[in-house]
Coordinates of C-alpha atoms and ligand atoms in Angstrom, one line a residue:
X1 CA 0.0 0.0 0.0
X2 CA 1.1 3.6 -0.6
X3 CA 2.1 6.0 1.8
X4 CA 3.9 8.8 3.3
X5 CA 6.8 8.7 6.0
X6 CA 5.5 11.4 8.7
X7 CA 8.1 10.6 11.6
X8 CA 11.5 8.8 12.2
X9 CA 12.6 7.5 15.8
X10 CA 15.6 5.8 15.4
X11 CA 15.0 3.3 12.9
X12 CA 11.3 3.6 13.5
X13 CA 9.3 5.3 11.0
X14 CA 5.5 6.4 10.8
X15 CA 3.9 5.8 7.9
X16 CA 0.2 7.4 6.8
X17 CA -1.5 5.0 5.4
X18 CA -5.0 6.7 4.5
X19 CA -5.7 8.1 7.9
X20 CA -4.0 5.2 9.8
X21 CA -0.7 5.6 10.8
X22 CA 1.3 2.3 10.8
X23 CA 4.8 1.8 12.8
X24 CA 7.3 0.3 10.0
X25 CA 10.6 -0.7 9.9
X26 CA 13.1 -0.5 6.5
X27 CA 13.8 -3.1 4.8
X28 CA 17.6 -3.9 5.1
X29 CA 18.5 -3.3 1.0
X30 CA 18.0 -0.2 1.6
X31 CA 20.9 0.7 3.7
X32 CA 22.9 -1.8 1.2
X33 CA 22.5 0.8 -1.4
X34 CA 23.2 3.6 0.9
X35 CA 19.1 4.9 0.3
X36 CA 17.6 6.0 3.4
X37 CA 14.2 6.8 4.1
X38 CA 13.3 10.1 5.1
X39 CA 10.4 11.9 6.6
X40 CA 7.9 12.9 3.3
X41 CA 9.0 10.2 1.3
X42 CA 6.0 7.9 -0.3
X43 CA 6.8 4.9 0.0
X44 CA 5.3 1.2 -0.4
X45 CA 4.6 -0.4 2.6
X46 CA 3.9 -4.6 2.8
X47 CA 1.1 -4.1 5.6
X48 CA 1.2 -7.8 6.9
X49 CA 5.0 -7.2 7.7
X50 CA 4.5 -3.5 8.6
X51 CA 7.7 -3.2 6.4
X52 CA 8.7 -0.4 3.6
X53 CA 9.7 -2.1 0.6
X54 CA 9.9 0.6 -1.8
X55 CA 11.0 4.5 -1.9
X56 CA 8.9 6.5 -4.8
X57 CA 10.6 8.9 -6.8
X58 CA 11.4 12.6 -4.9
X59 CA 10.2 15.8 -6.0
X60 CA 12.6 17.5 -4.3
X61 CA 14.7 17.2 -1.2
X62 CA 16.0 19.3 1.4
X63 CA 19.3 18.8 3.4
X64 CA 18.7 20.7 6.6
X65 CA 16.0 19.7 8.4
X66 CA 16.5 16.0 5.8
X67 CA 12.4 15.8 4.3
X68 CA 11.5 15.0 1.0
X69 CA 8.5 16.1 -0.9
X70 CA 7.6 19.5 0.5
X71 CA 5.0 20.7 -1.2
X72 CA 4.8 24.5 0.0
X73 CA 7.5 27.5 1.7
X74 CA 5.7 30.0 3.9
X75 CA 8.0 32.8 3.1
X76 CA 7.3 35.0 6.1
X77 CA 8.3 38.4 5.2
X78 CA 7.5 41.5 7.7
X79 CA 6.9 44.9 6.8
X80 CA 8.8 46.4 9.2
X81 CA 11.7 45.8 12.3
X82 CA 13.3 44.6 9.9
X83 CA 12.2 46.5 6.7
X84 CA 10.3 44.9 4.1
X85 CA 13.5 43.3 1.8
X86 CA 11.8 42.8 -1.7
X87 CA 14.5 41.3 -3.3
X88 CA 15.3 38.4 -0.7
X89 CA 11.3 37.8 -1.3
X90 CA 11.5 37.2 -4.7
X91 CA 14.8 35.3 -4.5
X92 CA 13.2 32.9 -1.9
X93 CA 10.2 32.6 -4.5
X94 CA 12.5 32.0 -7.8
X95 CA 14.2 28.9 -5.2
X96 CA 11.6 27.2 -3.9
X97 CA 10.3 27.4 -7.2
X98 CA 13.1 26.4 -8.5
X99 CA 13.2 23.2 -6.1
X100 CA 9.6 22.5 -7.3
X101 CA 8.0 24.3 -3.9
X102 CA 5.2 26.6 -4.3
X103 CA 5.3 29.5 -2.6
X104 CA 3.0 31.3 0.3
X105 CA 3.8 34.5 1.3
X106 CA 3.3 35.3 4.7
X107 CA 3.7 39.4 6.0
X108 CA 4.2 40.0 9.1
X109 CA 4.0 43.3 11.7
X110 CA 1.5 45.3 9.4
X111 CA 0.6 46.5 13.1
X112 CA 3.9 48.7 12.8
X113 CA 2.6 50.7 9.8
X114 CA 0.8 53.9 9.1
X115 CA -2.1 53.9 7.2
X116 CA -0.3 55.4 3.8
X117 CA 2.8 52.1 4.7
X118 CA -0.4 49.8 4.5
X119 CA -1.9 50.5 1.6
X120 CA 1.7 50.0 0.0
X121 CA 1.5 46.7 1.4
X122 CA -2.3 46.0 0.1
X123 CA -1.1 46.6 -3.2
X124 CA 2.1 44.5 -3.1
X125 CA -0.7 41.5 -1.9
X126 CA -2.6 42.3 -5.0
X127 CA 0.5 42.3 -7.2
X128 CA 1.4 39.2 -5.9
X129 CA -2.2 37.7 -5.6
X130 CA -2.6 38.4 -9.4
X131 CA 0.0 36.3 -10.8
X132 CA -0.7 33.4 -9.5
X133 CA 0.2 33.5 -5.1
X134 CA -1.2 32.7 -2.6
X135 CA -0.4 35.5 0.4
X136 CA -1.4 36.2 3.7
X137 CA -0.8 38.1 7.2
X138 CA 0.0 36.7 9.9
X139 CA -3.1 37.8 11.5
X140 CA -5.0 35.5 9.8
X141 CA -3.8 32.3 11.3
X142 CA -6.8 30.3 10.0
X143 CA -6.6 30.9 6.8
X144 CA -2.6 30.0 6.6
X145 CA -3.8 26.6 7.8
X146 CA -6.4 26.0 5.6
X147 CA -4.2 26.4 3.1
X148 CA -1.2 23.9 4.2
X149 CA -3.8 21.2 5.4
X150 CA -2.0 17.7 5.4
X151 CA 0.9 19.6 3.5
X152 CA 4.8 19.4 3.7
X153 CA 5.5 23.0 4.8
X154 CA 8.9 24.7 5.7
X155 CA 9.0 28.3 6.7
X156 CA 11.7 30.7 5.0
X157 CA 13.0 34.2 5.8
X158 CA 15.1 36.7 7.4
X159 CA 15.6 36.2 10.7
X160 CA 13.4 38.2 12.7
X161 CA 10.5 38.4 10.0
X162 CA 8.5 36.5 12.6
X163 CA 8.4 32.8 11.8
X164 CA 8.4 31.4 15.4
X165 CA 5.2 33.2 16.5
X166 CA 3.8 32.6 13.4
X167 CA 4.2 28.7 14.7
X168 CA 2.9 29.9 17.8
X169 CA 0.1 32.0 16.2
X170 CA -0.7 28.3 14.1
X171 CA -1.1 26.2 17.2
X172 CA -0.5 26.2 20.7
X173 CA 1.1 22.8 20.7
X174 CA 4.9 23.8 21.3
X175 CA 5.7 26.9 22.2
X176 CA 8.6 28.2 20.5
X177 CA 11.0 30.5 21.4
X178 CA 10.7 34.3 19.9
X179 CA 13.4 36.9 20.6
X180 CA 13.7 40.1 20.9
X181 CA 14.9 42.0 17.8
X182 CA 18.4 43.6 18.4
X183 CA 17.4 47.2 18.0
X184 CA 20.7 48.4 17.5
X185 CA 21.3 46.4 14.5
X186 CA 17.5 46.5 13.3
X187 CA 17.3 42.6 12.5
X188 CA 16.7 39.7 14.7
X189 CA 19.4 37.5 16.4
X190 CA 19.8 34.2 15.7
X191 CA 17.2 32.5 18.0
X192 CA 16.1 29.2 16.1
X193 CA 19.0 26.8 16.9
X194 CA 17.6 23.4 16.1
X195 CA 15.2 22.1 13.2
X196 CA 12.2 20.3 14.0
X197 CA 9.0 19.2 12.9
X198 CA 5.8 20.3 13.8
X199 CA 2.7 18.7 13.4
X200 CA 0.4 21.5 12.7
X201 CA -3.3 20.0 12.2
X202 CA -1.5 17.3 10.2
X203 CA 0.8 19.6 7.9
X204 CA 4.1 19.1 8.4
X205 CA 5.9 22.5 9.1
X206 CA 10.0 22.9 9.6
X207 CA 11.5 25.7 10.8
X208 CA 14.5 27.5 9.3
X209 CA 15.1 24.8 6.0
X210 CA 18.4 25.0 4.8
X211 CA 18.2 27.9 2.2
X212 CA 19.6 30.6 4.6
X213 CA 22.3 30.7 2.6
X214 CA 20.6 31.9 -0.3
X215 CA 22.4 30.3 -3.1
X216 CA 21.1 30.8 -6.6
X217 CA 24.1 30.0 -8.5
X218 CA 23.0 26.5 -9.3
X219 CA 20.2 27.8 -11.4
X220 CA 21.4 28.8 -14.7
X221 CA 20.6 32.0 -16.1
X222 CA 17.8 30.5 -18.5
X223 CA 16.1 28.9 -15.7
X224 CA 15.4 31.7 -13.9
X225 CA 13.3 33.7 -16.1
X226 CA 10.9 31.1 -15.8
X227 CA 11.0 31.2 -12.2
X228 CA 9.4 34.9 -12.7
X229 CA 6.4 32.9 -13.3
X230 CA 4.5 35.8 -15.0
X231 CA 7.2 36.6 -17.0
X232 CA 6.2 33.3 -18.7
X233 CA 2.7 35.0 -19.8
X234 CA 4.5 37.2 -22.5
X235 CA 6.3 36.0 -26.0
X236 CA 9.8 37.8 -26.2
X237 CA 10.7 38.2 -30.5
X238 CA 13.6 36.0 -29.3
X239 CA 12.9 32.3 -27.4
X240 CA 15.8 32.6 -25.5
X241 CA 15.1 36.1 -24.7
X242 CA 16.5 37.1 -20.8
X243 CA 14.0 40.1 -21.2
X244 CA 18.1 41.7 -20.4
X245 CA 19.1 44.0 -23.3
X246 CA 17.0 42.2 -26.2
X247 CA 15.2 44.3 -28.1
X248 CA 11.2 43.4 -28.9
X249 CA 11.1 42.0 -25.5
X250 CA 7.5 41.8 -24.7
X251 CA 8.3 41.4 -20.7
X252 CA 10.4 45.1 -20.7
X253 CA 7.2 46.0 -22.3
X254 CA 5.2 45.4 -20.0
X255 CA 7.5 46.8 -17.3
X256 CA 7.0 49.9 -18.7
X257 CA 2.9 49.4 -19.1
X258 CA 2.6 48.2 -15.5
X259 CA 1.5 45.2 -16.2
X260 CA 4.6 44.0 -14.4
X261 CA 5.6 45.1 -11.2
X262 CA 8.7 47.1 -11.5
X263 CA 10.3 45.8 -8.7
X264 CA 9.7 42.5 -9.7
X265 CA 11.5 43.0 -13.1
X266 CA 14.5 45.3 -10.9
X267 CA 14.5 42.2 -8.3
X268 CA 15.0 39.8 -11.7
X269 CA 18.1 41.6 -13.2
X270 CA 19.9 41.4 -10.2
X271 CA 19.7 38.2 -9.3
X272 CA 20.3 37.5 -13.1
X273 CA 23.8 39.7 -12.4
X274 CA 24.5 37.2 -9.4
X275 CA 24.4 34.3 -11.3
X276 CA 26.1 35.1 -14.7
Ligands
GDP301 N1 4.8 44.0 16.3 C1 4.9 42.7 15.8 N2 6.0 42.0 16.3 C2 6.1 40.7 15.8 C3 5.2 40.2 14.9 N3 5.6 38.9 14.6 C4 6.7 38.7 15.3 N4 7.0 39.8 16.1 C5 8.2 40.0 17.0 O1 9.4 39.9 16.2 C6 10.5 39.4 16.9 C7 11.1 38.2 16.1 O2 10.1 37.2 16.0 P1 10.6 35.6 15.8 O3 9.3 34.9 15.7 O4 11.5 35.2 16.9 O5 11.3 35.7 14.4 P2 12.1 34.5 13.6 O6 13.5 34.8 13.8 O7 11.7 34.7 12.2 O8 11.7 33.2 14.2 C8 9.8 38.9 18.3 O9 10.1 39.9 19.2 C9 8.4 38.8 18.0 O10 7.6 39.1 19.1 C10 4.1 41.0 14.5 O11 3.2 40.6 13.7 N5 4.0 42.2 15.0
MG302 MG1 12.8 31.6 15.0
ZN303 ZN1 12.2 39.3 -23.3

């Protein structure tokens, strides 16, 4: 039967099954081939033995916390304390998109703004909204977990931005530790120190995944045009256009009609920069 690994004690691991959980062991071949299980991995399980027998194909898999398959990044972003960073927001979308994660876009401490701040931040949802996102505020707890029900979630973003009381805003199960931001620096200390899981009404959430470090440069340059998924809506004259200095580029086009957010397109050369 098909299934998916939720857990890992030792060599003890939790398969769903349906909505049964079954306690499984590995079968030995697998650490003969040096394959080993991880939590989010689908996997066939032989239910009389209550053994996994086979490891499905992974759609993508992340070193630090080690799960497979994670189907969405909260990318929790705050407004404010520390400042809204655009262009670490849209290089955290263009990776997790690039790793075959979808995005959610979480902001955070709209409560710091003025009025006029806000409705800056409205219209960046809208943007965002319109091509294709899905974003929230953390003030809308429900709705964040509505939307990651029975997923594979890990949360990304700066440090600071918020994304251990948005745990704690998700469920009071565990807790976590939040920090003071350093105000003489303007940005958060270092407070998460360990990875975990948590079993947020049967999502899977990690904190801090292992893309603090922020490297792009294993996407090639013509990779991550498409990871600007609405550049994707427009038909450059050339098919390997990078919407850079080309001329008839239909996507500087619409830069300049605001059909594209100019920030977006600003956000996009840069990165492109970093990685040639
Ligand atoms: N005013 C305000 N402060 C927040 C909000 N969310 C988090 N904080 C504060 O920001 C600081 C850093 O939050 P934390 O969750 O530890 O950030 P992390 O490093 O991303 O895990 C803490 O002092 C939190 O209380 C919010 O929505 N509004
Ligand atoms: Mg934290
Ligand atoms: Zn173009």
């Amino acid at each position: 039967m098909n299934g998916q690994i939720i857990r890992i004690i030792s060599d003890l691991y939790t398969v769903k099954i349906d909505d049964m959980l079954y306690g499984c062991r590995a079968r030995g071949v697998f650490r003969n081939k040096g394959i080993t299980p991880v939590v989010g991995d689908n996997v066939i399980v032989d239910t009389d033995n209550n053994i996994i027998v086979k490891i499905l194909p992974r759609k993508n898999e992340l070193k630090r916390p080690v799960v497979a398959n994670v189907d969405y990044a909260l990318i929790v972003a705050s407004v404010k304390e520390p400042n809204l960073d655009l262009i670490l927001l849209d290089k955290l979308i263009s990776l997790v998109t690039y790793n075959n994660i979808e995005p959610i876009i979480v902001f955070t401490k709209l409560d710091l703004l003025t009025e006029e701040e806000l409705a800056n931040i409205v219209e960046l949802k809208n943007y965002y909204e319109s091509i294709g996102y899905k974003v929230f505020y953390n003030t809308e707890p429900a709705c964040i977990i509505k939307a990651i029900k029975e997923k594979i979630v890990v949360l990304a973003g700066q440090s600071g931005a918020g994304k251990s009381t948005l745990i704690n805003k998700l469920t009071d199960k565990y807790d976590i530790e939040t920090k003071e931001i350093s105000k003489a620096l303007g940005r958060g200390k270092h407070t998460t120190r360990h990875t975990e899981l948590y079993d947020i009404d049967n999502a899977l959430v990690a904190d801090t995944p292992g893309f603090s470090a922020l490297d792009l440069s294993h996407i090639d340059k013509d990779e991550l045009k498409h990871t600007f998924i609405e550049f994707d809506n427009y038909e450059c004259k050339y098919r390997d256009c990078l919407h850079n200095k080309e001329d008839d580029c239909e996507v500087k086009k619409a830069v300049e009609n605001k059909k594209i957010l100019k920030s977006r397109y600003d956000n996009y050369l840069k990165i492109l920069e970093e990685i040639k």
